[in-house]
XYZ file of C-alpha atoms in Angstrom:
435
model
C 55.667 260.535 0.758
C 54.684 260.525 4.426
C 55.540 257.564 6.545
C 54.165 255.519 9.493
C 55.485 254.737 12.869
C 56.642 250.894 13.373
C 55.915 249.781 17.042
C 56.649 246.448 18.561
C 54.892 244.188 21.048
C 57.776 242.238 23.561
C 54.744 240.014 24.958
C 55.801 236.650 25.373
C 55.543 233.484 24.058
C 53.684 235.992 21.154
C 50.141 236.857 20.803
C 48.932 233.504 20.339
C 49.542 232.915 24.068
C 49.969 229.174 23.372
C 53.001 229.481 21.606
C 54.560 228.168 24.787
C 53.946 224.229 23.659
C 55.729 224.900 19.874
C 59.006 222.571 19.793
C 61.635 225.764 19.410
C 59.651 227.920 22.327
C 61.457 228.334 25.516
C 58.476 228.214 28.206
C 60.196 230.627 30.553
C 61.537 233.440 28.130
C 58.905 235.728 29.157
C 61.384 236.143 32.379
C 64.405 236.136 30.887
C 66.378 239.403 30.464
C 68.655 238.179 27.917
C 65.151 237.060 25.614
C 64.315 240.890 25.872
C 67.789 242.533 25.211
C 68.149 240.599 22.371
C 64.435 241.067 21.221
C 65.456 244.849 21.587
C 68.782 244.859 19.810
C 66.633 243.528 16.594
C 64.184 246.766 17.439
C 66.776 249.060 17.292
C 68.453 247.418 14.486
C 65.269 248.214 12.529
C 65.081 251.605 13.729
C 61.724 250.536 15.288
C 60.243 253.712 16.867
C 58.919 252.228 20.043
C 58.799 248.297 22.032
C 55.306 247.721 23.673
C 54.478 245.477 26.733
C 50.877 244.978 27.550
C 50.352 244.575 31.581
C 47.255 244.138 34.378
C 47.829 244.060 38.200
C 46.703 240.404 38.684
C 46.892 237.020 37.585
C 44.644 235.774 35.336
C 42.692 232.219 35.317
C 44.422 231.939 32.240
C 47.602 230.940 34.284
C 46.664 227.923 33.840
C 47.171 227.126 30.317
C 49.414 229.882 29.185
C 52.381 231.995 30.833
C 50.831 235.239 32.235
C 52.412 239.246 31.563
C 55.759 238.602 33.977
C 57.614 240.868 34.781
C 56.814 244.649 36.015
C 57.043 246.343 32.785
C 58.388 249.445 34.342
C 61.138 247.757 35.532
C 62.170 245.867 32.200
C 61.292 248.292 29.953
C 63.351 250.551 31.657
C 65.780 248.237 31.905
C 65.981 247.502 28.136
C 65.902 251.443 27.641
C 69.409 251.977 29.487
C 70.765 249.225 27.131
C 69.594 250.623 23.817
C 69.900 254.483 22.496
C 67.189 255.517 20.467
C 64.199 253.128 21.063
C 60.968 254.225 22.791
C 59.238 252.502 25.754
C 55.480 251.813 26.151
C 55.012 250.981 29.949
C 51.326 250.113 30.141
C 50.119 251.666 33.838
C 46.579 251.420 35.314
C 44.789 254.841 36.273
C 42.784 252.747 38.622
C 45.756 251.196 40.483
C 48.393 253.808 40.865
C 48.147 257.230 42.046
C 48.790 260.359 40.162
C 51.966 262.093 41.582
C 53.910 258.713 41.680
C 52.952 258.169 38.095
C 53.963 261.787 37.043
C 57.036 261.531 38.543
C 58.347 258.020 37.292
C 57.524 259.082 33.678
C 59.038 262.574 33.951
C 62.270 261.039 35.600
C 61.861 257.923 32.697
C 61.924 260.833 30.194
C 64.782 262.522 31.605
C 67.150 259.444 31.804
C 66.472 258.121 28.346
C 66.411 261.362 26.887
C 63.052 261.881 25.758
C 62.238 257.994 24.825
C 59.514 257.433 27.962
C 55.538 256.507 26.700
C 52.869 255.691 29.215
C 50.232 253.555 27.918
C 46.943 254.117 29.873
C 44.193 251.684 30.823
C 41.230 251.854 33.769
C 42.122 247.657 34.320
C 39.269 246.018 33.433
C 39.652 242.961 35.290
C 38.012 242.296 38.858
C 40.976 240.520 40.435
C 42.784 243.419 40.521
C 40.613 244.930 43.414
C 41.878 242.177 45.843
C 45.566 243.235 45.233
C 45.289 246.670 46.612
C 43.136 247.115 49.342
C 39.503 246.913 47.213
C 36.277 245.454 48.386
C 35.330 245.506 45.110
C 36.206 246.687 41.451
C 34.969 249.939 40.405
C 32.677 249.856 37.432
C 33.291 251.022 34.403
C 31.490 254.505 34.251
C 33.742 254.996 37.779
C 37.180 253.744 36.651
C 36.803 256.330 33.421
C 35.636 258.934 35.935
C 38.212 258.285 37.666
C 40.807 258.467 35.053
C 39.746 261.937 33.669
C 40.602 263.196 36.740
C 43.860 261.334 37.023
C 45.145 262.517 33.704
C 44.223 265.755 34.170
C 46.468 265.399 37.500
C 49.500 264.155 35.823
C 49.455 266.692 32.872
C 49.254 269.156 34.970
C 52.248 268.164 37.322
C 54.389 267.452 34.115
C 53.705 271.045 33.220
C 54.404 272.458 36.806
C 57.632 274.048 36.346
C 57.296 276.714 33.250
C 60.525 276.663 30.657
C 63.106 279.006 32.728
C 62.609 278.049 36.375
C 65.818 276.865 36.292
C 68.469 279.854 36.202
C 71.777 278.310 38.153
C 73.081 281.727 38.365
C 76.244 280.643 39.944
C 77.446 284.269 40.926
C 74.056 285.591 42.861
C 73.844 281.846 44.379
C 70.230 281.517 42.837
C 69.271 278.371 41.447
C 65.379 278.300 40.783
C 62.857 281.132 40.485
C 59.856 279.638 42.914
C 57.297 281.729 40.977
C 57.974 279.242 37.630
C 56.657 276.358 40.223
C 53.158 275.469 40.280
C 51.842 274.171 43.030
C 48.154 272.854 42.068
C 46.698 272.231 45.676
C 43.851 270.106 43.936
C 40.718 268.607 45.518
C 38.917 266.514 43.478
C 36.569 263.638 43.437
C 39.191 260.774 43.469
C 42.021 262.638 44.308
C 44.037 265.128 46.378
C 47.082 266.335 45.268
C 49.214 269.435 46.277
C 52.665 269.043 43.908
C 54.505 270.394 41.882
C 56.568 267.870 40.767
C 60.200 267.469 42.358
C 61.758 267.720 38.963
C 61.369 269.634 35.487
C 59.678 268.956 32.333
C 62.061 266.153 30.204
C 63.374 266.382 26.520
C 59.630 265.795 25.149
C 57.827 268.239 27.261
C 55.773 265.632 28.159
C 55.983 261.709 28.023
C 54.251 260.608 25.382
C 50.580 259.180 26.432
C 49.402 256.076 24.743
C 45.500 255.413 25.366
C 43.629 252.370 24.212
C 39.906 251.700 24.540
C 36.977 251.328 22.645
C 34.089 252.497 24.875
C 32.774 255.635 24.789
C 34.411 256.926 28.088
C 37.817 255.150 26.244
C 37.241 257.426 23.085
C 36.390 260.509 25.314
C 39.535 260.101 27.302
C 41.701 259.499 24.395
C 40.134 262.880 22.324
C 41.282 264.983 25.209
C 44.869 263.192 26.434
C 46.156 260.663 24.351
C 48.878 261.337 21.820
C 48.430 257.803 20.255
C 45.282 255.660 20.345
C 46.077 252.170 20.144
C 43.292 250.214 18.186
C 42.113 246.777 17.285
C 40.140 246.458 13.469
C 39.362 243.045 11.749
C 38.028 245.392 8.959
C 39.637 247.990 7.032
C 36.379 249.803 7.107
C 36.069 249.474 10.527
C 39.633 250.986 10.832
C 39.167 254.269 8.786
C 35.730 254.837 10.749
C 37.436 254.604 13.830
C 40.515 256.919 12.495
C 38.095 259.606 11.387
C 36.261 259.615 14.717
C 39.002 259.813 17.095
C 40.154 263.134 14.754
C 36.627 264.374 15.043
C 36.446 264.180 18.416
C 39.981 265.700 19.175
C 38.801 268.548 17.169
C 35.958 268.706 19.821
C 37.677 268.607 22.540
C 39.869 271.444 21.368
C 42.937 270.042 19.840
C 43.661 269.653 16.212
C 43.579 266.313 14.729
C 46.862 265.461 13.751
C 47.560 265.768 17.620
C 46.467 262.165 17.975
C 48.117 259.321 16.137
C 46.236 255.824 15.484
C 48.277 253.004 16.302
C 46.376 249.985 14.753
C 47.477 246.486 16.095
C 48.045 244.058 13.750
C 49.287 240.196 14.546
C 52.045 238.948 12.413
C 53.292 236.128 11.158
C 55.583 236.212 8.253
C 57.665 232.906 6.577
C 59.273 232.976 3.485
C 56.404 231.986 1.227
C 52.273 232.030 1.437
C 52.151 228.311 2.265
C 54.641 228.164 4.707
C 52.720 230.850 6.398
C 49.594 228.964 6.473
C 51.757 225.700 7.861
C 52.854 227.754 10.457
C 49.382 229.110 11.406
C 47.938 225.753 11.590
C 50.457 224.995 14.091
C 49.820 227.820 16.268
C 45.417 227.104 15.591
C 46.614 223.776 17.124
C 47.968 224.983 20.519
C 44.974 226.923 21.556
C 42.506 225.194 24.034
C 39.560 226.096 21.742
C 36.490 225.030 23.431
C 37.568 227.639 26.683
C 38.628 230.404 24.017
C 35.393 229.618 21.907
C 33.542 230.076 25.256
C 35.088 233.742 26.342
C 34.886 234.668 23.036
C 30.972 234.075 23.234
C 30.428 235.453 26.314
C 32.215 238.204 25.358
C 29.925 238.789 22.651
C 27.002 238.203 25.277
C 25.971 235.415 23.866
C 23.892 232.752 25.778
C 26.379 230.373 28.147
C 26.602 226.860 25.962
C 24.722 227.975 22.540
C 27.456 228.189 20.493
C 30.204 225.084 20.282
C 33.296 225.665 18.401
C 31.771 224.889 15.165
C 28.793 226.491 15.473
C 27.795 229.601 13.442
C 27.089 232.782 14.748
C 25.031 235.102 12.680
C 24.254 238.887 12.769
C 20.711 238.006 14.129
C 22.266 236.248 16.651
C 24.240 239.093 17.861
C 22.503 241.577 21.310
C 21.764 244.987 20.012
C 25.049 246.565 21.477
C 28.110 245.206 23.371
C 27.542 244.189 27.180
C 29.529 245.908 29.626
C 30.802 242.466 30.923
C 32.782 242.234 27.426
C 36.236 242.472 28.136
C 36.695 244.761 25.893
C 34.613 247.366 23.785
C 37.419 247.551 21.076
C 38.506 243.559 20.785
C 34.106 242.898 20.904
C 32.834 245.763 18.202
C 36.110 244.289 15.851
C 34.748 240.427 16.583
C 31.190 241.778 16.151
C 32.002 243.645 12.934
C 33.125 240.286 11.027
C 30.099 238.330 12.321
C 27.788 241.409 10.721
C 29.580 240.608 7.402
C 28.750 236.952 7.617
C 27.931 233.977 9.849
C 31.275 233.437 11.803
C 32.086 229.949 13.923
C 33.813 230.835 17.592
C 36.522 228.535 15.862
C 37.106 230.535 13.110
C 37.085 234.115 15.443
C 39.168 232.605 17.523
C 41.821 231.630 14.976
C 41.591 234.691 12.729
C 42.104 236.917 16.204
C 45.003 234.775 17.263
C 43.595 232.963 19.844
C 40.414 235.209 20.684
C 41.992 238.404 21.644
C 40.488 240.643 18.800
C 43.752 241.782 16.872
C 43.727 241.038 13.295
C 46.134 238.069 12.236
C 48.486 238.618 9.174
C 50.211 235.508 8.040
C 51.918 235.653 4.640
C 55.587 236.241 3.274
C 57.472 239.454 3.655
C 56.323 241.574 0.440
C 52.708 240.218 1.550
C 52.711 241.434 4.552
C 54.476 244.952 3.416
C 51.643 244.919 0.910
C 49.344 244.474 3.494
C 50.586 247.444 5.694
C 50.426 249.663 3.275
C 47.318 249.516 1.603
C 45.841 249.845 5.174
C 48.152 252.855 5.573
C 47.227 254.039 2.198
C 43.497 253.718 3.009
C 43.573 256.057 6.141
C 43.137 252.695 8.679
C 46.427 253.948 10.611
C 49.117 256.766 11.097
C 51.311 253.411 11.927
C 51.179 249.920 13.541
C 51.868 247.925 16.439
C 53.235 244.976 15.398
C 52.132 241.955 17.898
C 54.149 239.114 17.309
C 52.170 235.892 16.483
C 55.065 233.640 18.203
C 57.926 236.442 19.192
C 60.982 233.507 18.910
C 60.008 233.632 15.109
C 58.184 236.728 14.094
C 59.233 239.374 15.567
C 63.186 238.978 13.906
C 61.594 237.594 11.041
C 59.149 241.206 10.604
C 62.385 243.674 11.539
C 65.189 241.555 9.120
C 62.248 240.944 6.366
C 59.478 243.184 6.611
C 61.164 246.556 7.486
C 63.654 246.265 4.773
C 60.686 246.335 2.275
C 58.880 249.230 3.740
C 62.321 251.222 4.016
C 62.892 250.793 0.215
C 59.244 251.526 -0.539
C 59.740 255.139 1.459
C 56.881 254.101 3.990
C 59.166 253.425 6.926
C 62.531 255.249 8.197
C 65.934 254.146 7.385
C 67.646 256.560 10.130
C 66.332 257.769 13.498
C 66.202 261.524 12.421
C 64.141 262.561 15.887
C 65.667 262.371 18.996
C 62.875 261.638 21.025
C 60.258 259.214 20.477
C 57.301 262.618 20.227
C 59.523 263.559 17.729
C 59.755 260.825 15.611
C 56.225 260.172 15.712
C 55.050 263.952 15.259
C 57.894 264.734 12.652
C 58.784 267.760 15.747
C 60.025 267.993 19.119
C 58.912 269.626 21.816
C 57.830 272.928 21.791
């Protein structure tokens, strides 16, 4: 029997970003260090294959009424990577807010001192903000920032593969450390970028750090057919899921690669209690933290829908819908997923809103243990996934609750390792290392 991968989201208070006002939830844990180490501990307990950390280079209006990302997840992640031993690290960066070299070289010298655990998740930042923060008049549009990106990945594959296997000779008796010729510069000129290298340091355990790409729009799905080693993916549909799977194979076969070269990462929101109705109790209490009339309005405009058409209550129906999704949505995945329900039948913002944990997109799994192990794998077993991110509906609770519950069922069921047999994260979640 094959198995999936297991990711986890840290994000704090949990996916329903409200989780902040429940009685148990500290308000400030999303800056606390010892919240994260022990939030890792459980990981690696579970012999979780990788912690995730979503991130954007501004604050949001959001602020407001909810805690925003925190801290730099370069700098925690890698923190909570020197105090565990076999977990992997997602580290979302922007392509449109950092430059390629330093990128390449943090995530070669990540790799190297956690021995092959580093992951880079990729975005182009769609928020405007951002712009202000470094220098911007404005924010690049989309067709730009994937532009833009292309080139940038191309850049920082190319400087992790600078120095060929060998360079490296020490020969301690003719005093000759490196051969030069095995050193690449690549003296590129480009459209967004110039960039001499090589890289001050070789290739790490993986090769490469592993590239994690998510996006939904067609310059997202081009990018991810021709870098990304995992696509990370949002689905309120199984169908939608498997359509999406086969497509991003298809299109890796296109762009040269085979299609088992790119793993589908599908995230999933979770909220597990010890039976079905204690589930539900605890969903109602997270529906009632959510400011619902702002998150009903997003979620509409998101959907570019008329401003002040639809209330909270108010069904939306298929007719209702514009032919395709704008490119103010904030994003192509989270709106196709959203618009994919409403196509199925008349939806209220309320109920999108609640059944996407507050708006974001993300299916929301509430149930007991086995139900949400059931869940998993007939996804799995459908061809929705190669493996999950698990996002945390409220982190205090669920994320223990899925690694000392959840993973225990999937172990015994043969879907989910018991061991960390890999050494590096590639390895675990392409059954080989480097080569």
């Amino acid at each position: 029997m094959t198995r999936f991968h297991l990711n986890l989201s840290l994000m704090t208070p949990g996916h329903f970003r409200h989780a902040w006002r429940l009685p148990h939830v500290d308000p400030l844990a999303y800056l606390d260090i010892d919240h994260f180490r022990r939030l890792v501990t459980i990981a690696e307990d579970a012999k979780i294959d990788a912690v995730f950390l979503g991130d954007g280079p501004a604050l949001r209006d959001e602020i407001e009424d909810a805690p925003g990302t925190g801290l730099d997840p370069l700098i925690l992640l890698g923190h909570l990577a020197a105090v565990t031993t076999h977990l992997g690290v997602v580290i979302t960066s922007s392509t449109t807010y950092n430059s390629p070299y330093n990128l390449a070289r943090r995530f070669q010298s990540l790799d190297h001192v956690t021995k092959g655990r580093a992951a880079v998740n990729i975005v182009t930042t769609g928020t405007p903000a951002a712009a202000a923060n470094f220098g911007l008049g404005e924010h690049p549009d989309k067709d730009t920032r994937y532009r833009r990106a292309h080139e940038f990945l191309d850049l920082v594959t190319r400087l992790w593969d600078s120095w060929e296997p060998g360079a490296i000779v020490a020969d301690k008796k003719s005093g000759r450390y490196a051969v030069p010729e095995r050193i690449h510069r690549l003296d590129h000129r480009g459209k967004f970028f110039s960039v001499a290298g090589p890289l001050p340091v070789p290739a790490g355990p993986q090769g490469r750090p592993v590239i994690v790409q998510a996006g939904g729009s067609a310059g997202g799905l081009e990018l991810a057919a021709r870098f990304a080693d995992v696509v990370f993916t949002v689905a309120q549909t199984r169908d939608t899921a498997v359509a999406f799977r086969d497509d991003i194979r298809r299109r890796a076969v296109l762009a040269g690669r085979d299609a088992d070269d790119v793993k589908v990462s599908l995230g999933v929101v979770v909220l597990v209690a010890a039976t079905p109705e204690e589930a539900q109790q605890r969903a109602q209490d997270l529906y009632a933290t959510l400011p619902i009339e702002r998150l009903s309005a997003t979620l509409t405009a998101n959907l570019g829908l008329p401003t002040g058409r639809f209330g909270p209550d108010d069904p939306i129906n298929a007719a209702d819908l514009p032919p395709s999704v704008p490119d103010h949505s904030f994003s192509a995945g989270f709106t196709a997923s959203t618009r994919a329900l409403i196509q199925q039948a008349p939806r209220t913002p309320r109920e999108l809103v609640q059944r996407s944990a507050g708006g974001a997109g993300h299916r929301l799994l509430a149930g007991s243990a086995e139900q949400v192990a059931d869940d998993l794998e007939a996804w799995y077993d459908a061809g929705a996934a190669d493996g999950f991110t698990i996002m945390p509906a409220d982190t205090a609770v669920d994320l223990e609750s899925f690694a000392t519950l959840v993973v225990p069922i999937l172990q015994k069921r043969g879907l989910f390792q018991s061991e960390y047999d890999q050494a590096t994260l590639r390895g675990r979640l392409f059954g080989k290392e480097a080569g």
